[in-house]
Coordinates of C-alpha atoms in Angstrom, one line a residue:
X1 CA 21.2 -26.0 -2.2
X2 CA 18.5 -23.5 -1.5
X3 CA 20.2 -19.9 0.6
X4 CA 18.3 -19.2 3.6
X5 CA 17.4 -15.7 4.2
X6 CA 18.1 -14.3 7.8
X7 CA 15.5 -12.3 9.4
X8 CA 13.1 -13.4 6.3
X9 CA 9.8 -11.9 8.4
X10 CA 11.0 -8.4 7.6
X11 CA 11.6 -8.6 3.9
X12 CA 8.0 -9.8 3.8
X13 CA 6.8 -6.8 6.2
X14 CA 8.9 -4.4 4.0
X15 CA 7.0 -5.8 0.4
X16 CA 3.8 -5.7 2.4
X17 CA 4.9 -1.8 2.9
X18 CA 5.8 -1.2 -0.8
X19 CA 2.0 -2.5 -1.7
X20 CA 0.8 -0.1 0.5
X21 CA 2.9 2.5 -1.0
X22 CA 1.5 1.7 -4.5
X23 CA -2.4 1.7 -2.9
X24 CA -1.9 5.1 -1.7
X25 CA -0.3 6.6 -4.5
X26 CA -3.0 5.1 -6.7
X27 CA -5.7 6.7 -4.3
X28 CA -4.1 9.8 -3.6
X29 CA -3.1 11.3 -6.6
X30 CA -7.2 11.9 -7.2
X31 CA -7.4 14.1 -4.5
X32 CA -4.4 16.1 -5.4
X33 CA -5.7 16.4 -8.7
X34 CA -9.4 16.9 -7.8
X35 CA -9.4 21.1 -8.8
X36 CA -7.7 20.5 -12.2
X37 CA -10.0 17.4 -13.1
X38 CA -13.1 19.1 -12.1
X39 CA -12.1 22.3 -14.5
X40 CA -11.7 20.0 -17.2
X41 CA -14.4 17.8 -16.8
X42 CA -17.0 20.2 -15.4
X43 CA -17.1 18.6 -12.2
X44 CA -18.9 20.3 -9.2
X45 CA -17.8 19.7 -5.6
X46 CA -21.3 17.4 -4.8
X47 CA -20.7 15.3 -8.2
X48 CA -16.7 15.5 -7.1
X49 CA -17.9 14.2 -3.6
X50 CA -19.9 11.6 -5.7
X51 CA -17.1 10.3 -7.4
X52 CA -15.2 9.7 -4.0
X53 CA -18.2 7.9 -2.5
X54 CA -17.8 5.1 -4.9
X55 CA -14.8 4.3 -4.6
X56 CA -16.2 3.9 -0.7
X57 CA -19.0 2.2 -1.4
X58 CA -16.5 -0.3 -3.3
X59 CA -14.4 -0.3 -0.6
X60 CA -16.9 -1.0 1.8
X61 CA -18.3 -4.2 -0.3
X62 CA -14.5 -5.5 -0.9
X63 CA -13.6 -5.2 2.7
X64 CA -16.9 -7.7 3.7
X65 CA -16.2 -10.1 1.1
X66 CA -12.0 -9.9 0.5
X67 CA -11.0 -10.7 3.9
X68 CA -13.0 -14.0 3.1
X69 CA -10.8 -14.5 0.4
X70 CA -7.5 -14.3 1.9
X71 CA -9.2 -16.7 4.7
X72 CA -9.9 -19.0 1.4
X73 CA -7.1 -18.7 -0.8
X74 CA -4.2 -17.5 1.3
X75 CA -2.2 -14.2 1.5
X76 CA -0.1 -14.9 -1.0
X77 CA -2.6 -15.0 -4.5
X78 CA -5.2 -13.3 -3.1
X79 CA -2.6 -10.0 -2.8
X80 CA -1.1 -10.6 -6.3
X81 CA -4.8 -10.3 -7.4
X82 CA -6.1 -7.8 -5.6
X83 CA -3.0 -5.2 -6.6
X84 CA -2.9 -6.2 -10.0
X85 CA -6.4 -5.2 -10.2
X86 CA -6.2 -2.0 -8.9
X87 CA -3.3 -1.0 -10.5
X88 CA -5.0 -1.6 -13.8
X89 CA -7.9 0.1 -12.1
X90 CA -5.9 3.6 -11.6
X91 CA -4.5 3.3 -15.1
X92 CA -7.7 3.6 -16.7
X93 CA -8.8 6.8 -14.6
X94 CA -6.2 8.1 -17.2
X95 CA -8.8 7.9 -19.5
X96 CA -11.4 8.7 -18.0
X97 CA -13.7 11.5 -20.1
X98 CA -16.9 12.1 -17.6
X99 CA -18.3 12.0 -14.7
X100 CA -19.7 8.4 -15.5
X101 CA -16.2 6.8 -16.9
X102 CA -14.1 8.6 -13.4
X103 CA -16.9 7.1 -11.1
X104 CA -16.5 3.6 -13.0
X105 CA -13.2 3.3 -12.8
X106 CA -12.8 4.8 -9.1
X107 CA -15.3 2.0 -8.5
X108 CA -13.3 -0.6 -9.5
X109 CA -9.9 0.6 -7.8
X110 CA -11.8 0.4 -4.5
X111 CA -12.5 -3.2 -5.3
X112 CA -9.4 -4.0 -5.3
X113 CA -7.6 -1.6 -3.0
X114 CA -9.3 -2.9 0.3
X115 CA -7.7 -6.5 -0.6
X116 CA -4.5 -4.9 0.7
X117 CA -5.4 -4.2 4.1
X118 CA -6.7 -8.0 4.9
X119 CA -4.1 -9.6 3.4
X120 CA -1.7 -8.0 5.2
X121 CA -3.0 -8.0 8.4
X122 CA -3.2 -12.3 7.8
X123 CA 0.6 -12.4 6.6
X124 CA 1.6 -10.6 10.0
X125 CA -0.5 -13.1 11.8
X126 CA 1.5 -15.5 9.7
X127 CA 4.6 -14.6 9.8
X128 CA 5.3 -12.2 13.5
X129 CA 5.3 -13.1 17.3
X130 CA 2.8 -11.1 19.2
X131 CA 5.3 -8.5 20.5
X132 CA 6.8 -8.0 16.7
X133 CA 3.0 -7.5 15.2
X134 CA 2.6 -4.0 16.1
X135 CA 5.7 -3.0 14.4
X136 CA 5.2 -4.5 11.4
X137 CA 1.9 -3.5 11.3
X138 CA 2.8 -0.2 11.9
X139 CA 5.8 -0.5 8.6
X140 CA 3.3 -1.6 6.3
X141 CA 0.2 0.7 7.5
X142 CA 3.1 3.6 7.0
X143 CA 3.6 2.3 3.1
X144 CA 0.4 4.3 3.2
X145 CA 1.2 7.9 4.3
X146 CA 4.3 7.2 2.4
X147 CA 2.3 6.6 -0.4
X148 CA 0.7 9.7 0.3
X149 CA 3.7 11.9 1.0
X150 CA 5.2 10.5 -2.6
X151 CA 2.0 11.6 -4.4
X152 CA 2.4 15.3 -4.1
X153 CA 5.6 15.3 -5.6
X154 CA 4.3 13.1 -8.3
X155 CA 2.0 14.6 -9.3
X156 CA 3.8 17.9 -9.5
X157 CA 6.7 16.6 -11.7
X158 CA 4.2 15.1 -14.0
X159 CA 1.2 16.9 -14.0
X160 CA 3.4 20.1 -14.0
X161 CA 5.0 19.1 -16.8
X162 CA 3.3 20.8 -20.0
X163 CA 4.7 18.0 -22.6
X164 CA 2.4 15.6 -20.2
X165 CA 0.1 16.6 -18.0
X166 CA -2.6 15.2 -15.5
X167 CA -3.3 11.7 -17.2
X168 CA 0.4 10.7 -17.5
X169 CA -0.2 10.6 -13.8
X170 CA -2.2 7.2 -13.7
X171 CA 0.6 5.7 -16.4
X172 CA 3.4 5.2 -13.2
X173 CA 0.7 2.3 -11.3
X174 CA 1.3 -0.6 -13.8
X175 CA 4.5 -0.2 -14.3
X176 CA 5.2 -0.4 -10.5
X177 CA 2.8 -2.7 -9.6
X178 CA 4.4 -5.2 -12.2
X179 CA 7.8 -4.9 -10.2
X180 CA 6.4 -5.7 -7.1
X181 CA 4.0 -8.6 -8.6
X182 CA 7.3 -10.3 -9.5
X183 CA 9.1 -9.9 -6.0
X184 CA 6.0 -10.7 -4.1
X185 CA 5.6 -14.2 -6.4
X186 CA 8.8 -15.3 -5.7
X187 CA 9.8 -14.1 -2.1
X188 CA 5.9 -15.2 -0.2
X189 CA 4.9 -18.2 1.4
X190 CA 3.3 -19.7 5.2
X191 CA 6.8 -20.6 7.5
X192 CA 5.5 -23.9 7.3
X193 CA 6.0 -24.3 3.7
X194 CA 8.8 -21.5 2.9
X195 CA 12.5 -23.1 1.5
X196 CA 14.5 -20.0 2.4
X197 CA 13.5 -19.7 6.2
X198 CA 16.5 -20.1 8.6
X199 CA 16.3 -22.6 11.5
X200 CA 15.8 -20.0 14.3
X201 CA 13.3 -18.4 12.7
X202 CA 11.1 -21.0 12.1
X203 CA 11.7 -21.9 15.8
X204 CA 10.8 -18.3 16.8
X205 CA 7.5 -19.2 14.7
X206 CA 6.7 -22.4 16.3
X207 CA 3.8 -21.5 18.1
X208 CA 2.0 -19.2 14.6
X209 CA 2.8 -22.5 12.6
X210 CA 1.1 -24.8 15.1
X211 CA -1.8 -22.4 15.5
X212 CA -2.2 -22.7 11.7
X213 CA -2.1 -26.2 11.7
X214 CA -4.7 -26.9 14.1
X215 CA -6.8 -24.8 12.0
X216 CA -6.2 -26.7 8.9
X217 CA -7.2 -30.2 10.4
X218 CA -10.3 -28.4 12.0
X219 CA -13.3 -29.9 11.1
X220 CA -14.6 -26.8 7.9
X221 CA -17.3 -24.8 9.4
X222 CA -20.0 -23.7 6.5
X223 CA -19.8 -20.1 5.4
X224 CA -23.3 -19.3 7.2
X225 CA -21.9 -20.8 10.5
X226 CA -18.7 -19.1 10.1
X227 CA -20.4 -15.9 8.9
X228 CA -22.6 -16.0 12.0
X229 CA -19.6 -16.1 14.3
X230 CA -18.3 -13.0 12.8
X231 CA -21.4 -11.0 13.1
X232 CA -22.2 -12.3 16.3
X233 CA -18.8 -11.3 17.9
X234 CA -19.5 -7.5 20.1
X235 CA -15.9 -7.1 19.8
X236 CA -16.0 -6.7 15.6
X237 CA -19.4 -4.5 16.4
X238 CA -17.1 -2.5 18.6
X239 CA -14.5 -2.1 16.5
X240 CA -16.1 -1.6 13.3
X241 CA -18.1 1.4 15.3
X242 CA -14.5 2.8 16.1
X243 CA -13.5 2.8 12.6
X244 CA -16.4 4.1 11.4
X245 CA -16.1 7.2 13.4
X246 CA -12.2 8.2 13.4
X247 CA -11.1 6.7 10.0
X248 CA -13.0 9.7 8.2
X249 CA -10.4 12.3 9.6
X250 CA -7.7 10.2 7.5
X251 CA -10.0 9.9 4.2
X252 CA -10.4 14.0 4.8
X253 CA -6.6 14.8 4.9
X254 CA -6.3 12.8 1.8
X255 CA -9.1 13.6 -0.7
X256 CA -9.8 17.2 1.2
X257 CA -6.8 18.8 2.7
X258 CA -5.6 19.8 -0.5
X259 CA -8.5 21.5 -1.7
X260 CA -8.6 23.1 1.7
X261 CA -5.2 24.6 1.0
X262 CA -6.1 25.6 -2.1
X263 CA -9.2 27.4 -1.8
X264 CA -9.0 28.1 1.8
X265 CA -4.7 29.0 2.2
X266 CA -4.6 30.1 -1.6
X267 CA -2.0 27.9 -2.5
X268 CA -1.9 26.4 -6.2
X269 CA -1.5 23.2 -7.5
X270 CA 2.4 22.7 -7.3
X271 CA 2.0 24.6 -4.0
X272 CA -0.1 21.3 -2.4
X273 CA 3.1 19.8 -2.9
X274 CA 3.5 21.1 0.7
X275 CA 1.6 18.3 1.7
X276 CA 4.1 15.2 1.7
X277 CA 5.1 16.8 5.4
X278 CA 2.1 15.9 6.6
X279 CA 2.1 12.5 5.4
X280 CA 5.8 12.2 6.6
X281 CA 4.5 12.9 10.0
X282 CA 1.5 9.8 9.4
X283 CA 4.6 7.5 8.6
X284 CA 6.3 7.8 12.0
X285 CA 2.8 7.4 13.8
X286 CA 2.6 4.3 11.7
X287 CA 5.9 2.8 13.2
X288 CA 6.4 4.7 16.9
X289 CA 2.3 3.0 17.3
X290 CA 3.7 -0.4 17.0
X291 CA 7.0 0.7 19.1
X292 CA 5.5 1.8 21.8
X293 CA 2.9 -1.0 22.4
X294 CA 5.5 -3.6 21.6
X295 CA 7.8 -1.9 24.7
X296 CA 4.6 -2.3 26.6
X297 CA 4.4 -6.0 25.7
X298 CA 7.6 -6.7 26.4
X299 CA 7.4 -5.3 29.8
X300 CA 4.6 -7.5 31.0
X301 CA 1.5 -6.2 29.7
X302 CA -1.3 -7.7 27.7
X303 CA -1.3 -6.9 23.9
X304 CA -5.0 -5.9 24.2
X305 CA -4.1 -3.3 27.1
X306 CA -0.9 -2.1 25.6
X307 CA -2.7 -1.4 22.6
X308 CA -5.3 0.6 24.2
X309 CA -2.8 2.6 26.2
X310 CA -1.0 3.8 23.6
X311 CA -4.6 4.8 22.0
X312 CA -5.2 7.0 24.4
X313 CA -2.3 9.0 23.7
X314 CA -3.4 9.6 20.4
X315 CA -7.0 10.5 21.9
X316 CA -5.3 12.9 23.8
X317 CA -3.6 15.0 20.7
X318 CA -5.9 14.2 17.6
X319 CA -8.2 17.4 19.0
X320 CA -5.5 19.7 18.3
X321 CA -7.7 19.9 15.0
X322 CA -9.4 22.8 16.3
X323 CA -6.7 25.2 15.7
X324 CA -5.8 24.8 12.1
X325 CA -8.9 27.2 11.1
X326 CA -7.0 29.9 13.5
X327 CA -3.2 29.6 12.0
X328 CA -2.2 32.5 10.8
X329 CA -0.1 30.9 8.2
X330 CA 0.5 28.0 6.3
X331 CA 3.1 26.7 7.7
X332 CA 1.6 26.7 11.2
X333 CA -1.7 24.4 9.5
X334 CA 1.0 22.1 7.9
X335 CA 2.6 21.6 11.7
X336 CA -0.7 21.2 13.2
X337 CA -1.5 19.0 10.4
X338 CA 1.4 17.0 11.1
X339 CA 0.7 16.5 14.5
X340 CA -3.2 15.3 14.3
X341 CA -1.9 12.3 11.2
X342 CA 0.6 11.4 13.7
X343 CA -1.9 10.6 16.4
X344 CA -4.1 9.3 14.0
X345 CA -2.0 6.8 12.2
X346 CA -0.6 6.0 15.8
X347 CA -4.3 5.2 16.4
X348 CA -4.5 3.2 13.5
X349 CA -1.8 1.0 13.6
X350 CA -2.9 -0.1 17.4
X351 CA -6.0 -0.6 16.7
X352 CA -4.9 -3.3 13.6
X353 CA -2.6 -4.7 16.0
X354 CA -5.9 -5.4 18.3
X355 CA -7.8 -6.9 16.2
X356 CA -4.5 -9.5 14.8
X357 CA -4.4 -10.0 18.7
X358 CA -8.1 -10.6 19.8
X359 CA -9.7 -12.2 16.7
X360 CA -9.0 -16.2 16.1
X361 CA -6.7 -17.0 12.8
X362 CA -9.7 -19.1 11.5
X363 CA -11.4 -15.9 10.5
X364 CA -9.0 -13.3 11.0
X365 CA -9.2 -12.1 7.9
X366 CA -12.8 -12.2 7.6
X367 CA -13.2 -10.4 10.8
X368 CA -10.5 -7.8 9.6
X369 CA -12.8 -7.2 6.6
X370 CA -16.1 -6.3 8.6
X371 CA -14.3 -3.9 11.0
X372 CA -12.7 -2.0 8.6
X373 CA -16.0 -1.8 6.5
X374 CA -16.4 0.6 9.0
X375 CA -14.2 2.5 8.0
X376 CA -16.0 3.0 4.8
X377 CA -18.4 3.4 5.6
X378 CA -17.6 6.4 7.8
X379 CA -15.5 8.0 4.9
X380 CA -18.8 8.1 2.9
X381 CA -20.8 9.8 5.5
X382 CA -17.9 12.4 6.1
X383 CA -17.4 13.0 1.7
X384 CA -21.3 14.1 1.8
X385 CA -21.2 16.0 4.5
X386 CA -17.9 18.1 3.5
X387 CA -19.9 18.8 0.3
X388 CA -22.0 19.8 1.8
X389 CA -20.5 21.7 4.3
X390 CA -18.6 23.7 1.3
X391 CA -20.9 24.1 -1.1
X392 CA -22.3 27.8 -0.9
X393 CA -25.7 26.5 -1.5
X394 CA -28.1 26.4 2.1
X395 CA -29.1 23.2 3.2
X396 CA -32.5 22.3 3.5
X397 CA -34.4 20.4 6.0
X398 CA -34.9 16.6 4.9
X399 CA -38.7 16.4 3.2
X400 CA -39.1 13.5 6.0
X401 CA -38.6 15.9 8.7
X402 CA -40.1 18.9 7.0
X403 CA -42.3 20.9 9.7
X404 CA -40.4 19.2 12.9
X405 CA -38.9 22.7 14.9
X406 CA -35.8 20.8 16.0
X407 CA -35.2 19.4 12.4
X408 CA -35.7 23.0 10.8
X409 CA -33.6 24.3 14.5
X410 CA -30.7 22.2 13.6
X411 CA -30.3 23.2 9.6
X412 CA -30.3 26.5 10.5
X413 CA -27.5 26.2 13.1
X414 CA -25.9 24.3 10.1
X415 CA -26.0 26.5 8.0
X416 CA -25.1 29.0 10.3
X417 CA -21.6 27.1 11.1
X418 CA -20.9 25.7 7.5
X419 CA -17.6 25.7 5.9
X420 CA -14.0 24.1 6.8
X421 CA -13.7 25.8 10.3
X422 CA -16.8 23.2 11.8
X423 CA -15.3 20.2 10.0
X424 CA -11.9 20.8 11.8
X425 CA -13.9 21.0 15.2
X426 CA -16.3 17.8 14.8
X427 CA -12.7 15.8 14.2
X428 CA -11.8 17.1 17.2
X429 CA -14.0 15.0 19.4
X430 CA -13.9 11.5 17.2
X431 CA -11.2 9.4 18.9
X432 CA -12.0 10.2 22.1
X433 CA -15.5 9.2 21.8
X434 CA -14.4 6.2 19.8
X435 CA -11.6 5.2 22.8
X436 CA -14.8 5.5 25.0
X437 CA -16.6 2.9 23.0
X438 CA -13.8 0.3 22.8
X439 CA -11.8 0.8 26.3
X440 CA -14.7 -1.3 27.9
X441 CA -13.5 -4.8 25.6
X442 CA -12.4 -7.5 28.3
X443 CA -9.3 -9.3 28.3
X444 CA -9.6 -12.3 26.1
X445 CA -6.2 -14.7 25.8
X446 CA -4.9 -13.6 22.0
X447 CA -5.3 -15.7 19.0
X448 CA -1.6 -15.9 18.6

């Protein structure tokens, strides 16, 4: 006789949060390493920024076209693909020996690392009542910053180590990922179809097992009708704008935070090790986000509206920013620091739980995909513009707007405000604008 597993939803939301671990780690150890590989591979900051940007600009393609995967072949393969991929990916940055083999192979980690945030957002869907979603989105988004937080110290012991060094870094991925390949094979499936679910549970699941049978025995829309539905929803245009606009200031803490502290606060490269506080502090925004909006819920509101109340919140402190330029100590940025990733991972995991809430199953995953191209998108824009923001070099007016007084009036305010300080300002003023572009979605009954 088969054991039943209690309370199965969780140990699914807690492997979902162990493949976020291993994306983060994979993606943040470049960052944390970005001084000493650019020494030794004679890598400037532009051709550094360059590097970063395509691993978005596969990030960006993978989130339009994974999300229709999962929709295709289910959470369950499609996430055993997409992390074995980019765990193979990472290994190979070991090896990289140019500017040309680190860009290849950053490419192809950002194929497979956006898989990880539509699958997961599907197997919630799948497997959580609406006012559980926000806290198990909130656990897995925080696999993330814990990710993140773990990386520091990583790479410290390892890179630190003079009988290994910075390569050995990108050895730890497949060896990882290969442990969790093996749990996640054996331990996922829909409710529906799952031996080891208990009774209550699968009566606590009713209605998500019923939604996903309807859709099955739906008549199969074609990919351009369904792609059309997608594209023509204002809510994903809305969305995806919102991303686009406030995911940047978590891309900057992660690939440029540490160079900040390094050339900026003067620490070294063991001393960036400082920086698993901040991420610590990301990890409880992850889970108090999906708290709070689930003790909203559970009082009577709307998931939409509970959502979007706790998002203002996190409007409210992520402008804090401003002051790390003025700490007069290190500690004091690492506070501040702390504070601005907890409002913004906060942000983040209420604005997931939105979309789970607003967007039908059918193409959940496929909407999930184009909205967080956004995001992408957005950390593109922002790695160009921190180069160039840094980089000593004056910025000259584009040759399209050569001779136009406000074009040549604007670079030389630019240039006039360039460095760190102005980039801590402009992330200042992101999620409120962005709360003022999605506050005005209507109520719609959720896709549960």
């Amino acid at each position: 006789m088969i054991r039943k597993i209690p309370h199965l939803r969780w140990f699914i939301a807690f492997s979902l949060l162990f493949a976020a671990v291993l994306n983060y780690i994979d993606r943040s150890v470049l960052g944390l390493l970005a001084n000493t590989i650019q020494k030794e591979l004679n890598i400037s900051n532009d051709e550094y920024a360059t590097v970063v940007n395509w691993f978005l600009v596969a990030y960006t393609l993978a989130y339009l076209f994974s999300g229709r995967v999962v929709d295709k072949i289910g959470v369950r393969l499609s996430l055993a693909l997409f992390v074995a991929w980019w765990s193979i990916s990472n290994a190979l940055t070991g090896f990289a020996q140019s500017l040309r083999s680190l860009s290849i192979f950053r490419f192809m980690l950002g194929l497979g690392e956006a898989g990880g945030f539509t699958a997961s957002p599907k197997a919630v869907a799948e497997w959580f009542p609406p006012s559980e979603r926000g806290v198990a989105i909130g656990l897995y988004s925080l696999g993330g910053a814990l990710g993140a937080a773990i990386a520091p110290v990583l790479v410290a012991y390892i890179a630190g180590n003079p009988n290994l060094g910075w390569r050995w870094v990108f050895a730890v991925s497949p060896v990882l990922a290969g442990i969790w390949l093996v749990v996640w094979l054996w331990l996922y499936r829909s409710p529906a179809a799952h031996p080891r679910i208990t009774d209550a549970e699968l009566a606590l699941l009713k209605p998500n097992i019923e939604s996903s049978a309807e859709i099955a025995a739906a008549p199969k829309e074609s990919e351009w009708l369904l792609w059309k539905g997608v594209f023509r929803e204002p809510m994903v245009w809305r969305l995806m704008v919102a991303r686009m606009i406030t995911d940047p200031v978590w891309y900057f803490y992660q690939f440029w935070m540490p160079k900040y502290l390094q050339e900026a606060r003067g620490l070294d490269q063991t001393g960036v090790a400082i920086m698993w506080m901040v991420f610590i502090a990301a990890d409880v925004g992850f889970i108090l986000g999906g708290f709070f909006s689930g003790r909203l819920i559970k009082r009577g509101g709307s998931a939409p509206s509970a959502r979007l109340w706790v998002m203002l919140t996190s409007a409210c402190l992520v402008p804090f920013s401003f002051l790390i330029p003025t700490m007069p100590t290190v500690m004091l940025v690492i506070v501040v620091a702390m504070l601005v990733c907890y409002a913004h991972t906060q942000w983040l995991t209420n604005m997931t739980s939105l979309v789970v809430d607003i967007m039908p199953k059918r193409i959940l995953a496929t909407s999930f995909g184009v909205i967080a191209a956004g995001s992408a998108l957005g950390g593109i824009f922002m790695n160009k513009l921190v180069a160039a923001y840094i980089n000593p070099q004056p910025i000259g007016t584009p040759s399209f707007l050569a001779g136009m007084s406000w074009a040549d009036s604007s670079m030389t305010w630019l240039n006039a405000h360039r460095g760190y300080e102005s980039l801590f300002i402009i992330m200042a003023f992101v999620h409120p604008i962005a709360l003022l572009v999605i506050w005005t979605l209507r109520k719609r009954p959720s896709a549960a």
